Short mmCIF file of C-alpha atoms in Angstrom, two decimals:
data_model
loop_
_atom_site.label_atom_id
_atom_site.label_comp_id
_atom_site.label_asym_id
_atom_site.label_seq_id
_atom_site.Cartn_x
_atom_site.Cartn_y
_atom_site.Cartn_z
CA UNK S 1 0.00 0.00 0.00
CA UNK S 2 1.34 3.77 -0.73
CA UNK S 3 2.38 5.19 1.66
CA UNK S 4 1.34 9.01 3.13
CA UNK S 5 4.21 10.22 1.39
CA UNK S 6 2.64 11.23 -1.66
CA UNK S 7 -0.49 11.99 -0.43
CA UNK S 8 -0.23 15.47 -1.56
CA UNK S 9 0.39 14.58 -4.80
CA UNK S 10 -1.87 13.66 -8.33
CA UNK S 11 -2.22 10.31 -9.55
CA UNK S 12 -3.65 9.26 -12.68
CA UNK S 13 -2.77 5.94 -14.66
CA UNK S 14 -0.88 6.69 -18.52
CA UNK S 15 -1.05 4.58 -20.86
CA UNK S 16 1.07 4.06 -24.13
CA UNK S 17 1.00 1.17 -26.90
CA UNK S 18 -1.21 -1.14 -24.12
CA UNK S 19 1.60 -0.09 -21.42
CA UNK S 20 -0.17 1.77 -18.28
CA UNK S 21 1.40 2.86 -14.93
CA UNK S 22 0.30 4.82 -12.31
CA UNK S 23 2.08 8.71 -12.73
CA UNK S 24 2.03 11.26 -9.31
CA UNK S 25 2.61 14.75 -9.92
CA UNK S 26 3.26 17.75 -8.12
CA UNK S 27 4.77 21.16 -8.43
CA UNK S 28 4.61 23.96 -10.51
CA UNK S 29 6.98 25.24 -13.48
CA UNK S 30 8.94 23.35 -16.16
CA UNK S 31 8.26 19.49 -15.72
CA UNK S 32 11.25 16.98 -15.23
CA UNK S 33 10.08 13.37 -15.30
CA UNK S 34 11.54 11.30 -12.20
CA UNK S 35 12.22 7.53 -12.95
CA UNK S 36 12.50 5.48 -10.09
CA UNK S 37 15.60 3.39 -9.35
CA UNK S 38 15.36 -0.05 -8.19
CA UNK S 39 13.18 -1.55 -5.79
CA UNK S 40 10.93 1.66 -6.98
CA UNK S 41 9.63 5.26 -5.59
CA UNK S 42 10.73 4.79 -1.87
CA UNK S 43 10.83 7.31 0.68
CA UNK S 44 14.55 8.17 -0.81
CA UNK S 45 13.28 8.71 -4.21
CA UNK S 46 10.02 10.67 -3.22
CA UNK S 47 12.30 12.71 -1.08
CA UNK S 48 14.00 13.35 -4.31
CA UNK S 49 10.76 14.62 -5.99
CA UNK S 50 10.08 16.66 -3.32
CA UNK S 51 13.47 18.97 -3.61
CA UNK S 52 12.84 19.00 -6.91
CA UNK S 53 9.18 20.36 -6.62
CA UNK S 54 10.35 22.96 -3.50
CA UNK S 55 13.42 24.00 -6.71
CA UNK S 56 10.15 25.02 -8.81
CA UNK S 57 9.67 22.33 -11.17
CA UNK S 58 6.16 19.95 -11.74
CA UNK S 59 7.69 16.58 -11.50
CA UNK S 60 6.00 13.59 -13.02
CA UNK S 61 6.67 10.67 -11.19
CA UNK S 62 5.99 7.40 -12.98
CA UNK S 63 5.84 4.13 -11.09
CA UNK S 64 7.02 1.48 -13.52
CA UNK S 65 8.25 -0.51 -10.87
CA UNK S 66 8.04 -1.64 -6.93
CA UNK S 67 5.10 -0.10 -5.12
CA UNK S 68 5.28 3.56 -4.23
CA UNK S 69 6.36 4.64 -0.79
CA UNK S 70 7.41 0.85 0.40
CA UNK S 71 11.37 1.16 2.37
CA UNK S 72 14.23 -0.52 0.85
CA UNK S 73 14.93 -3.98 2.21
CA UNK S 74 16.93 -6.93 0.51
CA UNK S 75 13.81 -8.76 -0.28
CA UNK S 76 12.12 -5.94 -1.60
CA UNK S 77 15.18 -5.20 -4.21
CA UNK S 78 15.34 -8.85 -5.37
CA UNK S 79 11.59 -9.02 -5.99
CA UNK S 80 11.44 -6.24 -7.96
CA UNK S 81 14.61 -7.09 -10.28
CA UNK S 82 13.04 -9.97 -10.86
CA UNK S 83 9.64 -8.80 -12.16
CA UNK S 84 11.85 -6.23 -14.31
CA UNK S 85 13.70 -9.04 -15.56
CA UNK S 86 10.83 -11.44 -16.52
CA UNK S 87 8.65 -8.32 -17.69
CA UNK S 88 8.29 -7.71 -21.56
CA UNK S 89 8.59 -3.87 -20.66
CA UNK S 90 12.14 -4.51 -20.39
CA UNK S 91 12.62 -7.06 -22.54
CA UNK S 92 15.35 -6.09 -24.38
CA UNK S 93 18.08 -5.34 -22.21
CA UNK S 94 20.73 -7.48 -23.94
CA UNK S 95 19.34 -7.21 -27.73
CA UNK S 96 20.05 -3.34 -27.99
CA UNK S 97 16.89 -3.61 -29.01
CA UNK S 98 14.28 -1.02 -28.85
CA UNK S 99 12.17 -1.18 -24.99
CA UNK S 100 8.20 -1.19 -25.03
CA UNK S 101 9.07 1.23 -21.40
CA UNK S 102 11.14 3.60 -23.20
CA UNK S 103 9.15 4.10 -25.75
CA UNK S 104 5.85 4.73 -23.00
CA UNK S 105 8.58 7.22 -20.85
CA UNK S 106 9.05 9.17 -24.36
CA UNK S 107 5.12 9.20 -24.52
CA UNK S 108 5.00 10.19 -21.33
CA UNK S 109 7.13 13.31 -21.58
CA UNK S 110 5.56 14.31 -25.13
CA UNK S 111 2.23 14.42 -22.50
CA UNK S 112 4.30 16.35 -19.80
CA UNK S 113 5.56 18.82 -22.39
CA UNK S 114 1.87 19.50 -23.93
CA UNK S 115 0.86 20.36 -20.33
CA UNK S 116 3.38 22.07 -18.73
CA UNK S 117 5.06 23.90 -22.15
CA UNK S 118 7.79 25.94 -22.12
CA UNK S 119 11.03 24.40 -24.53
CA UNK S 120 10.75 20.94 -23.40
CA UNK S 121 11.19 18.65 -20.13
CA UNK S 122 13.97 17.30 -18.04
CA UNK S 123 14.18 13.63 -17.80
CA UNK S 124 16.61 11.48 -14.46
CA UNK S 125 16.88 8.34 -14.31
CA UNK S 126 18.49 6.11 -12.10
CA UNK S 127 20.37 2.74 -11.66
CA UNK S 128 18.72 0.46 -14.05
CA UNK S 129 16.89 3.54 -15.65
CA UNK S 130 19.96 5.92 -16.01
CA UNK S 131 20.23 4.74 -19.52
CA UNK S 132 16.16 5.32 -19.73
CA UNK S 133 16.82 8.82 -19.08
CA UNK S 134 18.91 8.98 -22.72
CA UNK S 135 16.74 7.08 -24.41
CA UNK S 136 13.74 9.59 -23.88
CA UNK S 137 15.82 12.01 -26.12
CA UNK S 138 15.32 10.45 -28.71
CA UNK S 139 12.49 12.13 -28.57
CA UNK S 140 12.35 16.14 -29.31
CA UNK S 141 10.28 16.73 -25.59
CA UNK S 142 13.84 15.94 -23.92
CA UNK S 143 15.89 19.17 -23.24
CA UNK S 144 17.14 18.18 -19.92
CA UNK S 145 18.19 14.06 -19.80
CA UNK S 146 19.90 13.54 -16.81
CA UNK S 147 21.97 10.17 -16.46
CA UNK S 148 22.62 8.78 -12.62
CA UNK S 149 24.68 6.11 -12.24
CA UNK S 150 23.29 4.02 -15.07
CA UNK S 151 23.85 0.02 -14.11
CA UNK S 152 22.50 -1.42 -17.37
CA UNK S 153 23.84 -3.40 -19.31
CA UNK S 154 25.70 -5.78 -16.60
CA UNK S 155 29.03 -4.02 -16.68
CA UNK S 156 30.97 -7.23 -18.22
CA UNK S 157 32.91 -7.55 -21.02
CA UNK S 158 31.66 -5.42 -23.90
CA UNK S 159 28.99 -4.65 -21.58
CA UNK S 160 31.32 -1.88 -19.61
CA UNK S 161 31.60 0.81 -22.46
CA UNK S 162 27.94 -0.12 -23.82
CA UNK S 163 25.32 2.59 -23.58
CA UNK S 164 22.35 0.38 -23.52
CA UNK S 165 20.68 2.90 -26.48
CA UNK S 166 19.29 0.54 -29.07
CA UNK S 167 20.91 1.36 -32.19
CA UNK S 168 18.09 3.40 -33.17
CA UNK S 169 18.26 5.60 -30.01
CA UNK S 170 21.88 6.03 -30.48
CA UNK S 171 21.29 7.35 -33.99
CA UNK S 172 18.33 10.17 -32.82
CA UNK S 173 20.58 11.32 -29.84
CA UNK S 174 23.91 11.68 -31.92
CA UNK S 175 21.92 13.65 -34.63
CA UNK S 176 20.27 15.82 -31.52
CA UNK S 177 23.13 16.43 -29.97
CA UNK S 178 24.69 17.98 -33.26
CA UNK S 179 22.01 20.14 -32.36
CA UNK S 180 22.72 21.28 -28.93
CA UNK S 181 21.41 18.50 -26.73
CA UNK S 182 23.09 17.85 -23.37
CA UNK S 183 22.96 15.36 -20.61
CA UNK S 184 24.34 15.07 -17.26
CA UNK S 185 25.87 12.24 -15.82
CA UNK S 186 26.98 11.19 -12.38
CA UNK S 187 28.46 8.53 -11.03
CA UNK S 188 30.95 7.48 -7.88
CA UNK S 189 34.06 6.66 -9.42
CA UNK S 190 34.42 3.20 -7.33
CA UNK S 191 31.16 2.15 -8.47
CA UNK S 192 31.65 -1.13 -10.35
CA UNK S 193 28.44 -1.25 -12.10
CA UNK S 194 29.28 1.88 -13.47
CA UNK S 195 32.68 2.05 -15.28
CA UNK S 196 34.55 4.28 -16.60
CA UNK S 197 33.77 2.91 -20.03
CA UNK S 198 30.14 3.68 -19.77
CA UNK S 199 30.57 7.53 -19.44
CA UNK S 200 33.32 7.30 -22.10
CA UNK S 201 30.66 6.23 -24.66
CA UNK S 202 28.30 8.62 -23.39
CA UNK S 203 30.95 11.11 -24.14
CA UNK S 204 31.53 9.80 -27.47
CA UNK S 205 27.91 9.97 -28.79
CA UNK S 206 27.32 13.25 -27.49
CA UNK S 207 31.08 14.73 -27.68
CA UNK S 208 30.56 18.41 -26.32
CA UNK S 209 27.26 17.74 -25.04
CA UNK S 210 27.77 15.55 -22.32
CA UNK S 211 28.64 16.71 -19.05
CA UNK S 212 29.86 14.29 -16.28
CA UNK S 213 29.83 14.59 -12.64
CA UNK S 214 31.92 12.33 -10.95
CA UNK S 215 32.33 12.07 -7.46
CA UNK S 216 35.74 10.33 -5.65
CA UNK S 217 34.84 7.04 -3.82
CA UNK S 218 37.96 5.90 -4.28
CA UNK S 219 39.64 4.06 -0.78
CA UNK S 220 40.66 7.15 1.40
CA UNK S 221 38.94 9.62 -0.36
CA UNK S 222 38.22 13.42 1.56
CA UNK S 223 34.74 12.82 2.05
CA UNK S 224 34.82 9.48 3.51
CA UNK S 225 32.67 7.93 0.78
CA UNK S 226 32.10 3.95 1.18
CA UNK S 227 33.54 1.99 -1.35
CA UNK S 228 30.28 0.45 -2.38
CA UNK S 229 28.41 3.70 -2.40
CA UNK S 230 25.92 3.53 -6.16
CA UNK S 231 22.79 5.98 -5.40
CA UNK S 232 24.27 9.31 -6.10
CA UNK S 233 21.12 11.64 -5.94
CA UNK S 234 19.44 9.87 -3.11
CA UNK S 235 22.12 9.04 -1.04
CA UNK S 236 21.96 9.39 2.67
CA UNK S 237 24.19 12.34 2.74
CA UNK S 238 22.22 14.36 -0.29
CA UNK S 239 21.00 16.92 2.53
CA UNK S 240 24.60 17.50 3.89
CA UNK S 241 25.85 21.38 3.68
CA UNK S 242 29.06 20.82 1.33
CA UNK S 243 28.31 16.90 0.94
CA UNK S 244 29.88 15.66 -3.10
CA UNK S 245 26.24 14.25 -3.63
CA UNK S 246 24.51 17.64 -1.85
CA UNK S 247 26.80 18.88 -5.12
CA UNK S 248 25.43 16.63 -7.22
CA UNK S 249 21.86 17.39 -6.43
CA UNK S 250 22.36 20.86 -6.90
CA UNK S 251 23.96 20.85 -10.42
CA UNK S 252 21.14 18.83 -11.44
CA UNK S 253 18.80 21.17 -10.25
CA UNK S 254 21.27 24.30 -12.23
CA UNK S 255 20.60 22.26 -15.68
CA UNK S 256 17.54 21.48 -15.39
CA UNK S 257 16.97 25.46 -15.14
CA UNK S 258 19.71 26.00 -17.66
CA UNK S 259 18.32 23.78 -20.23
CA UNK S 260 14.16 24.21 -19.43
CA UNK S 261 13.68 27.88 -18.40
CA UNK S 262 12.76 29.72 -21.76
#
């Protein structure tokens, strides 16, 4: 059951091409589309929404996965891999194939943008929907894609400098960024589900266009940043005065208003 978290906020179901999820909104101003990160919207993530609505933004919050407002706990993560994994929504993870969910997020912000107006929308995703975040630019709507830590594909052989962009993705975000697209990434430099490789690809498809963030959680590093540390944006420390990931939420927060206020 949801919790009282988002009781404030909207909810309406959205449907594209027989897809439908739930969406909450709230806020006013340019709308940024929020994509959950593995096990789904918890109290981390909605947190997340909420600095983004008190920035001035109408966030869309689409619950593709997990059950909104439910804490993290082992079982809950597992779970809800595994329905992504066995889901046709995501189907195509290893086929570079195009994804029934990325087509229904690009939907989704086409809707966003008709509302709210203004140039276009921001788009963040997260873990195994960094990459979903790029894909949605593909589609003209996306001003503002905003990559954090992106975990997919498995970071294994050829898998660590993939981009996960079907190759007809790829093709619509090279040709936009020739245009002027840009996208933000971040990601903790120990993070191993996040190499290196992946943000070097990034940077080749959208050479001056993409902007990376990375933040030192190397062994020793000043901050004091755990080895293992993934969730950059909703990370424990996010609300801590001169924190790297307090940082991190701010610069997303500077290009979303760079890139969406007209």
């Amino acid at each position: 059951m949801t919790t009282d978290l988002l009781a404030d906020w909207d909810v309406a179901p959205f449907t594209y091409d027989g897809i439908t999820h739930d969406v909450y909104r709230s806020g006013d101003g340019p709308g940024v589309i929020l994509i959950p990160e593995i096990p789904g919207a918890t109290p981390a993530v909605i947190a997340l929404a909420e600095r983004l609505v008190a920035a001035g933004f109408h966030v869309a919050l689409p619950s593709i996965i997990g059950t909104p407002g439910r804490p993290v706990s082992g079982g809950y993560i597992a779970g809800s891999a595994l329905r992504m994994c066995v889901s046709r929504e995501f189907a195509a993870f290893a086929r570079r194939a195009d994804r029934p969910i990325a087509a229904f997020l690009r939907a989704l912000a086409r809707d966003v943008h008709a509302e709210r107006g203004g140039p276009g929308v921001g788009v963040i995703g997260m873990c195994f929907s960094g990459g979903f975040a790029l894909a949605t630019a593909a589609d003209d709507s996306v001003l503002a894609p905003v990559v954090s830590q992106p975990a997919l594909p498995p970071a294994i052989g050829a898998g660590r400098s993939a981009t996960g962009l079907s190759p007809t993705e790829e093709a619509a975000v090279r040709r936009r960024a020739d245009d002027g697209l840009c996208a933000l990434g971040l990601r903790f430099t120990n993070d191993r589900s996040v190499p290196a490789e992946r943000f070097a690809a990034f940077e080749r498809l959208l050479g001056e266009g993409w902007r990376a963030f990375e933040i030192d959680s190397s062994p020793g590093n000043a901050a004091g940043i755990p080895a293992n540390a993934h969730s950059v944006l909703t990370d424990a420390s996010a609300a801590v005065p001169g924190h790297p990931t307090q940082r991190a939420n701010e610069l997303v927060v500077e290009f979303l208003r760079e890139r969406l206020v007209g």
